[in-house]
Amino acid sequence: MTFHWYDWAGYIGVLLVLLAYFLLQARKLHGHKLAYQLMNILGAFGVLLSLTFGSFNWSAFLLEVAWIAIGIYGIARGVQLKRTER
């Protein structure tokens, strides 16, 4: 079995998303913090690379696009809240 770079990107992406969720449940990360959002965005991007260059699947692709969009929204919302606190 041959692993290509995009396979590794997908595996690392899945690991990042699962690790972010585990750390959130373990109360080691907070859902509104930048680290959590970036782990989700980068993880979803890794899975997107795997889907785009490897075996494409529309439903998984749309899920990852939504995951990235929600993560970006979370970052933007966090920045907005910090500005209103000042």
Short mmCIF file of N, CA, C and O in Angstrom, two decimals:
data_model
loop_
_atom_site.label_atom_id
_atom_site.label_comp_id
_atom_site.label_asym_id
_atom_site.label_seq_id
_atom_site.Cartn_x
_atom_site.Cartn_y
_atom_site.Cartn_z
N MET A 1 0.85 -1.19 0.00
CA MET A 1 0.00 0.00 0.00
C MET A 1 0.89 1.24 0.00
O MET A 1 1.76 1.39 0.85
N THR A 2 0.62 2.13 -0.93
CA THR A 2 1.41 3.35 -1.06
C THR A 2 0.66 4.53 -0.46
O THR A 2 -0.52 4.74 -0.75
N PHE A 3 1.35 5.29 0.38
CA PHE A 3 0.77 6.50 0.95
C PHE A 3 1.35 7.70 0.23
O PHE A 3 2.55 7.84 0.10
N HIS A 4 0.45 8.54 -0.26
CA HIS A 4 0.84 9.79 -0.91
C HIS A 4 0.78 10.92 0.11
O HIS A 4 0.21 10.78 1.19
N TRP A 5 1.32 12.06 -0.27
CA TRP A 5 1.32 13.21 0.65
C TRP A 5 -0.08 13.59 1.07
O TRP A 5 -0.33 13.98 2.21
N TYR A 6 -1.06 13.48 0.14
CA TYR A 6 -2.42 13.87 0.47
C TYR A 6 -3.08 12.86 1.41
O TYR A 6 -3.99 13.22 2.15
N ASP A 7 -2.64 11.61 1.39
CA ASP A 7 -3.13 10.65 2.37
C ASP A 7 -2.68 11.05 3.78
O ASP A 7 -3.46 11.04 4.72
N TRP A 8 -1.40 11.42 3.88
CA TRP A 8 -0.87 11.87 5.17
C TRP A 8 -1.57 13.14 5.63
O TRP A 8 -1.86 13.31 6.82
N ALA A 9 -1.85 14.05 4.70
CA ALA A 9 -2.57 15.28 5.05
C ALA A 9 -3.95 14.95 5.63
O ALA A 9 -4.38 15.55 6.62
N GLY A 10 -4.62 13.98 5.04
CA GLY A 10 -5.93 13.57 5.53
C GLY A 10 -5.85 12.93 6.91
O GLY A 10 -6.66 13.23 7.80
N TYR A 11 -4.88 12.04 7.12
CA TYR A 11 -4.73 11.40 8.42
C TYR A 11 -4.38 12.41 9.52
O TYR A 11 -4.93 12.36 10.62
N ILE A 12 -3.48 13.31 9.20
CA ILE A 12 -3.10 14.34 10.17
C ILE A 12 -4.29 15.26 10.44
O ILE A 12 -4.53 15.67 11.58
N GLY A 13 -5.06 15.57 9.40
CA GLY A 13 -6.25 16.39 9.57
C GLY A 13 -7.27 15.75 10.49
O GLY A 13 -7.81 16.39 11.39
N VAL A 14 -7.53 14.46 10.28
CA VAL A 14 -8.47 13.74 11.15
C VAL A 14 -7.95 13.73 12.58
O VAL A 14 -8.70 13.97 13.53
N LEU A 15 -6.66 13.49 12.74
CA LEU A 15 -6.05 13.49 14.07
C LEU A 15 -6.22 14.84 14.76
O LEU A 15 -6.57 14.91 15.94
N LEU A 16 -6.01 15.93 14.02
CA LEU A 16 -6.17 17.27 14.60
C LEU A 16 -7.60 17.53 15.06
O LEU A 16 -7.82 18.06 16.15
N VAL A 17 -8.57 17.19 14.22
CA VAL A 17 -9.97 17.42 14.57
C VAL A 17 -10.36 16.59 15.79
O VAL A 17 -10.99 17.10 16.72
N LEU A 18 -9.98 15.32 15.80
CA LEU A 18 -10.31 14.47 16.93
C LEU A 18 -9.60 14.91 18.20
O LEU A 18 -10.19 14.88 19.29
N LEU A 19 -8.35 15.31 18.07
CA LEU A 19 -7.60 15.79 19.23
C LEU A 19 -8.23 17.07 19.79
O LEU A 19 -8.35 17.22 21.02
N ALA A 20 -8.63 17.97 18.92
CA ALA A 20 -9.29 19.20 19.38
C ALA A 20 -10.56 18.87 20.15
O ALA A 20 -10.81 19.44 21.22
N TYR A 21 -11.34 17.95 19.63
CA TYR A 21 -12.59 17.57 20.30
C TYR A 21 -12.31 16.88 21.64
O TYR A 21 -12.96 17.17 22.64
N PHE A 22 -11.32 15.99 21.66
CA PHE A 22 -10.96 15.32 22.91
C PHE A 22 -10.49 16.34 23.96
O PHE A 22 -10.91 16.28 25.11
N LEU A 23 -9.61 17.25 23.55
CA LEU A 23 -9.10 18.25 24.50
C LEU A 23 -10.21 19.18 24.99
O LEU A 23 -10.19 19.64 26.13
N LEU A 24 -11.19 19.44 24.14
CA LEU A 24 -12.35 20.24 24.56
C LEU A 24 -13.13 19.48 25.63
O LEU A 24 -13.50 20.04 26.67
N GLN A 25 -13.38 18.20 25.40
CA GLN A 25 -14.13 17.38 26.36
C GLN A 25 -13.36 17.20 27.66
O GLN A 25 -13.96 17.11 28.74
N ALA A 26 -12.04 17.15 27.56
CA ALA A 26 -11.19 17.00 28.75
C ALA A 26 -10.97 18.33 29.46
O ALA A 26 -10.25 18.38 30.45
N ARG A 27 -11.55 19.38 28.92
CA ARG A 27 -11.44 20.74 29.47
C ARG A 27 -10.00 21.27 29.47
O ARG A 27 -9.61 22.03 30.34
N LYS A 28 -9.24 20.83 28.48
CA LYS A 28 -7.87 21.33 28.29
C LYS A 28 -7.85 22.45 27.27
O LYS A 28 -6.90 23.23 27.21
N LEU A 29 -8.87 22.52 26.43
CA LEU A 29 -9.05 23.61 25.47
C LEU A 29 -10.43 24.20 25.69
O LEU A 29 -11.33 23.52 26.17
N HIS A 30 -10.58 25.44 25.31
CA HIS A 30 -11.88 26.11 25.37
C HIS A 30 -12.36 26.37 23.94
O HIS A 30 -11.58 26.77 23.09
N GLY A 31 -13.63 26.13 23.71
CA GLY A 31 -14.20 26.24 22.37
C GLY A 31 -14.12 27.62 21.76
O GLY A 31 -14.17 27.77 20.54
N HIS A 32 -13.97 28.64 22.57
CA HIS A 32 -13.91 30.00 22.04
C HIS A 32 -12.47 30.49 21.84
O HIS A 32 -12.26 31.61 21.41
N LYS A 33 -11.50 29.65 22.14
CA LYS A 33 -10.09 30.05 22.01
C LYS A 33 -9.56 29.78 20.61
O LYS A 33 -10.03 28.91 19.89
N LEU A 34 -8.54 30.53 20.24
CA LEU A 34 -7.96 30.45 18.91
C LEU A 34 -7.35 29.07 18.62
O LEU A 34 -7.51 28.55 17.52
N ALA A 35 -6.72 28.46 19.60
CA ALA A 35 -6.07 27.15 19.38
C ALA A 35 -7.09 26.10 18.94
O ALA A 35 -6.84 25.33 18.01
N TYR A 36 -8.24 26.08 19.58
CA TYR A 36 -9.29 25.11 19.23
C TYR A 36 -9.78 25.34 17.80
O TYR A 36 -9.92 24.39 17.02
N GLN A 37 -10.03 26.59 17.47
CA GLN A 37 -10.53 26.90 16.13
C GLN A 37 -9.50 26.57 15.05
O GLN A 37 -9.84 26.02 14.00
N LEU A 38 -8.23 26.89 15.32
CA LEU A 38 -7.19 26.60 14.33
C LEU A 38 -6.99 25.10 14.15
O LEU A 38 -6.75 24.64 13.03
N MET A 39 -7.06 24.33 15.23
CA MET A 39 -6.94 22.88 15.10
C MET A 39 -8.05 22.33 14.21
O MET A 39 -7.81 21.46 13.37
N ASN A 40 -9.25 22.85 14.36
CA ASN A 40 -10.37 22.40 13.54
C ASN A 40 -10.22 22.83 12.09
O ASN A 40 -10.46 22.05 11.17
N ILE A 41 -9.82 24.07 11.87
CA ILE A 41 -9.66 24.57 10.50
C ILE A 41 -8.55 23.83 9.78
O ILE A 41 -8.72 23.37 8.63
N LEU A 42 -7.40 23.70 10.43
CA LEU A 42 -6.27 23.00 9.79
C LEU A 42 -6.57 21.52 9.58
O LEU A 42 -6.19 20.94 8.56
N GLY A 43 -7.26 20.92 10.53
CA GLY A 43 -7.65 19.53 10.37
C GLY A 43 -8.59 19.33 9.21
O GLY A 43 -8.42 18.42 8.39
N ALA A 44 -9.60 20.18 9.11
CA ALA A 44 -10.54 20.08 8.00
C ALA A 44 -9.85 20.35 6.67
O ALA A 44 -10.15 19.71 5.66
N PHE A 45 -8.90 21.26 6.66
CA PHE A 45 -8.15 21.55 5.43
C PHE A 45 -7.33 20.34 5.00
O PHE A 45 -7.26 20.02 3.81
N GLY A 46 -6.74 19.63 5.95
CA GLY A 46 -6.00 18.42 5.64
C GLY A 46 -6.89 17.36 5.01
O GLY A 46 -6.52 16.71 4.03
N VAL A 47 -8.09 17.20 5.56
CA VAL A 47 -9.04 16.23 5.00
C VAL A 47 -9.48 16.69 3.60
O VAL A 47 -9.61 15.87 2.68
N LEU A 48 -9.66 17.99 3.42
CA LEU A 48 -10.02 18.52 2.09
C LEU A 48 -8.95 18.20 1.07
O LEU A 48 -9.26 17.84 -0.07
N LEU A 49 -7.69 18.34 1.45
CA LEU A 49 -6.60 18.01 0.53
C LEU A 49 -6.66 16.54 0.14
O LEU A 49 -6.50 16.18 -1.03
N SER A 50 -6.91 15.70 1.13
CA SER A 50 -7.01 14.27 0.87
C SER A 50 -8.16 13.96 -0.08
O SER A 50 -8.03 13.13 -0.98
N LEU A 51 -9.27 14.63 0.10
CA LEU A 51 -10.44 14.41 -0.76
C LEU A 51 -10.21 14.96 -2.16
O LEU A 51 -10.64 14.37 -3.14
N THR A 52 -9.56 16.09 -2.25
CA THR A 52 -9.37 16.74 -3.55
C THR A 52 -8.37 15.99 -4.42
O THR A 52 -8.60 15.81 -5.62
N PHE A 53 -7.27 15.56 -3.83
CA PHE A 53 -6.22 14.92 -4.61
C PHE A 53 -6.31 13.40 -4.58
O PHE A 53 -5.67 12.72 -5.38
N GLY A 54 -7.08 12.85 -3.67
CA GLY A 54 -7.23 11.40 -3.56
C GLY A 54 -8.59 10.98 -4.07
O GLY A 54 -8.99 11.32 -5.18
N SER A 55 -9.29 10.27 -3.25
CA SER A 55 -10.62 9.77 -3.60
C SER A 55 -11.67 10.80 -3.19
O SER A 55 -11.91 11.01 -2.00
N PHE A 56 -12.31 11.42 -4.19
CA PHE A 56 -13.25 12.50 -3.91
C PHE A 56 -14.59 11.95 -3.45
O PHE A 56 -15.08 10.94 -3.94
N ASN A 57 -15.20 12.68 -2.50
CA ASN A 57 -16.50 12.32 -1.95
C ASN A 57 -17.22 13.63 -1.64
O ASN A 57 -16.76 14.40 -0.78
N TRP A 58 -18.34 13.90 -2.33
CA TRP A 58 -19.04 15.17 -2.17
C TRP A 58 -19.52 15.43 -0.75
O TRP A 58 -19.40 16.54 -0.22
N SER A 59 -20.11 14.43 -0.12
CA SER A 59 -20.66 14.67 1.22
C SER A 59 -19.55 14.99 2.22
O SER A 59 -19.70 15.91 3.04
N ALA A 60 -18.45 14.28 2.16
CA ALA A 60 -17.33 14.58 3.06
C ALA A 60 -16.72 15.93 2.73
O ALA A 60 -16.34 16.70 3.63
N PHE A 61 -16.64 16.27 1.44
CA PHE A 61 -16.10 17.56 1.01
C PHE A 61 -16.94 18.70 1.58
O PHE A 61 -16.40 19.66 2.14
N LEU A 62 -18.25 18.59 1.45
CA LEU A 62 -19.14 19.65 1.96
C LEU A 62 -19.06 19.76 3.48
O LEU A 62 -19.11 20.87 4.03
N LEU A 63 -18.93 18.64 4.17
CA LEU A 63 -18.77 18.66 5.61
C LEU A 63 -17.51 19.42 6.02
O LEU A 63 -17.55 20.27 6.92
N GLU A 64 -16.41 19.18 5.33
CA GLU A 64 -15.15 19.85 5.67
C GLU A 64 -15.20 21.33 5.32
O GLU A 64 -14.65 22.16 6.06
N VAL A 65 -15.85 21.69 4.23
CA VAL A 65 -16.01 23.11 3.89
C VAL A 65 -16.82 23.81 4.97
O VAL A 65 -16.46 24.91 5.42
N ALA A 66 -17.89 23.17 5.44
CA ALA A 66 -18.70 23.75 6.52
C ALA A 66 -17.88 23.84 7.81
O ALA A 66 -17.97 24.84 8.53
N TRP A 67 -17.06 22.84 8.08
CA TRP A 67 -16.22 22.82 9.29
C TRP A 67 -15.26 24.02 9.27
O TRP A 67 -15.07 24.68 10.29
N ILE A 68 -14.66 24.27 8.11
CA ILE A 68 -13.75 25.41 7.97
C ILE A 68 -14.51 26.72 8.13
O ILE A 68 -14.05 27.63 8.84
N ALA A 69 -15.67 26.83 7.50
CA ALA A 69 -16.46 28.07 7.59
C ALA A 69 -16.87 28.36 9.03
O ALA A 69 -16.79 29.50 9.49
N ILE A 70 -17.26 27.33 9.76
CA ILE A 70 -17.64 27.51 11.17
C ILE A 70 -16.43 27.92 12.00
O ILE A 70 -16.53 28.79 12.88
N GLY A 71 -15.28 27.34 11.72
CA GLY A 71 -14.06 27.71 12.43
C GLY A 71 -13.67 29.16 12.17
O GLY A 71 -13.28 29.89 13.10
N ILE A 72 -13.79 29.58 10.93
CA ILE A 72 -13.49 30.98 10.58
C ILE A 72 -14.48 31.91 11.28
O ILE A 72 -14.10 32.97 11.80
N TYR A 73 -15.75 31.52 11.30
CA TYR A 73 -16.74 32.30 12.02
C TYR A 73 -16.37 32.41 13.50
O TYR A 73 -16.47 33.49 14.11
N GLY A 74 -15.93 31.31 14.09
CA GLY A 74 -15.54 31.31 15.50
C GLY A 74 -14.39 32.26 15.78
O GLY A 74 -14.38 32.97 16.78
N ILE A 75 -13.42 32.28 14.88
CA ILE A 75 -12.28 33.20 15.04
C ILE A 75 -12.75 34.64 14.90
O ILE A 75 -12.40 35.50 15.71
N ALA A 76 -13.56 34.92 13.88
CA ALA A 76 -14.06 36.28 13.67
C ALA A 76 -14.91 36.74 14.85
O ALA A 76 -14.79 37.88 15.30
N ARG A 77 -15.72 35.86 15.37
CA ARG A 77 -16.56 36.19 16.52
C ARG A 77 -15.70 36.47 17.76
O ARG A 77 -15.97 37.40 18.52
N GLY A 78 -14.64 35.69 17.94
CA GLY A 78 -13.72 35.91 19.06
C GLY A 78 -13.03 37.25 18.97
O GLY A 78 -12.88 37.96 19.97
N VAL A 79 -12.61 37.61 17.77
CA VAL A 79 -11.96 38.91 17.56
C VAL A 79 -12.96 40.03 17.85
O VAL A 79 -12.62 41.02 18.52
N GLN A 80 -14.18 39.86 17.37
CA GLN A 80 -15.21 40.88 17.59
C GLN A 80 -15.50 41.04 19.09
O GLN A 80 -15.64 42.16 19.58
N LEU A 81 -15.59 39.95 19.81
CA LEU A 81 -15.86 40.03 21.25
C LEU A 81 -14.74 40.69 22.01
O LEU A 81 -14.96 41.45 22.96
N LYS A 82 -13.48 40.43 21.59
CA LYS A 82 -12.35 41.06 22.25
C LYS A 82 -12.35 42.57 22.02
O LYS A 82 -12.00 43.34 22.90
N ARG A 83 -12.76 42.97 20.82
CA ARG A 83 -12.81 44.41 20.52
C ARG A 83 -13.88 45.10 21.36
O ARG A 83 -13.69 46.23 21.80
N THR A 84 -15.01 44.44 21.55
CA THR A 84 -16.08 45.08 22.34
C THR A 84 -15.76 45.10 23.83
O THR A 84 -16.26 45.95 24.56
N GLU A 85 -14.89 44.17 24.29
CA GLU A 85 -14.47 44.17 25.70
C GLU A 85 -13.57 45.35 26.01
O GLU A 85 -13.52 45.81 27.15
N ARG A 86 -12.83 45.82 25.03
CA ARG A 86 -11.90 46.93 25.25
C ARG A 86 -12.65 48.20 25.27
O ARG A 86 -12.99 49.02 25.70
#
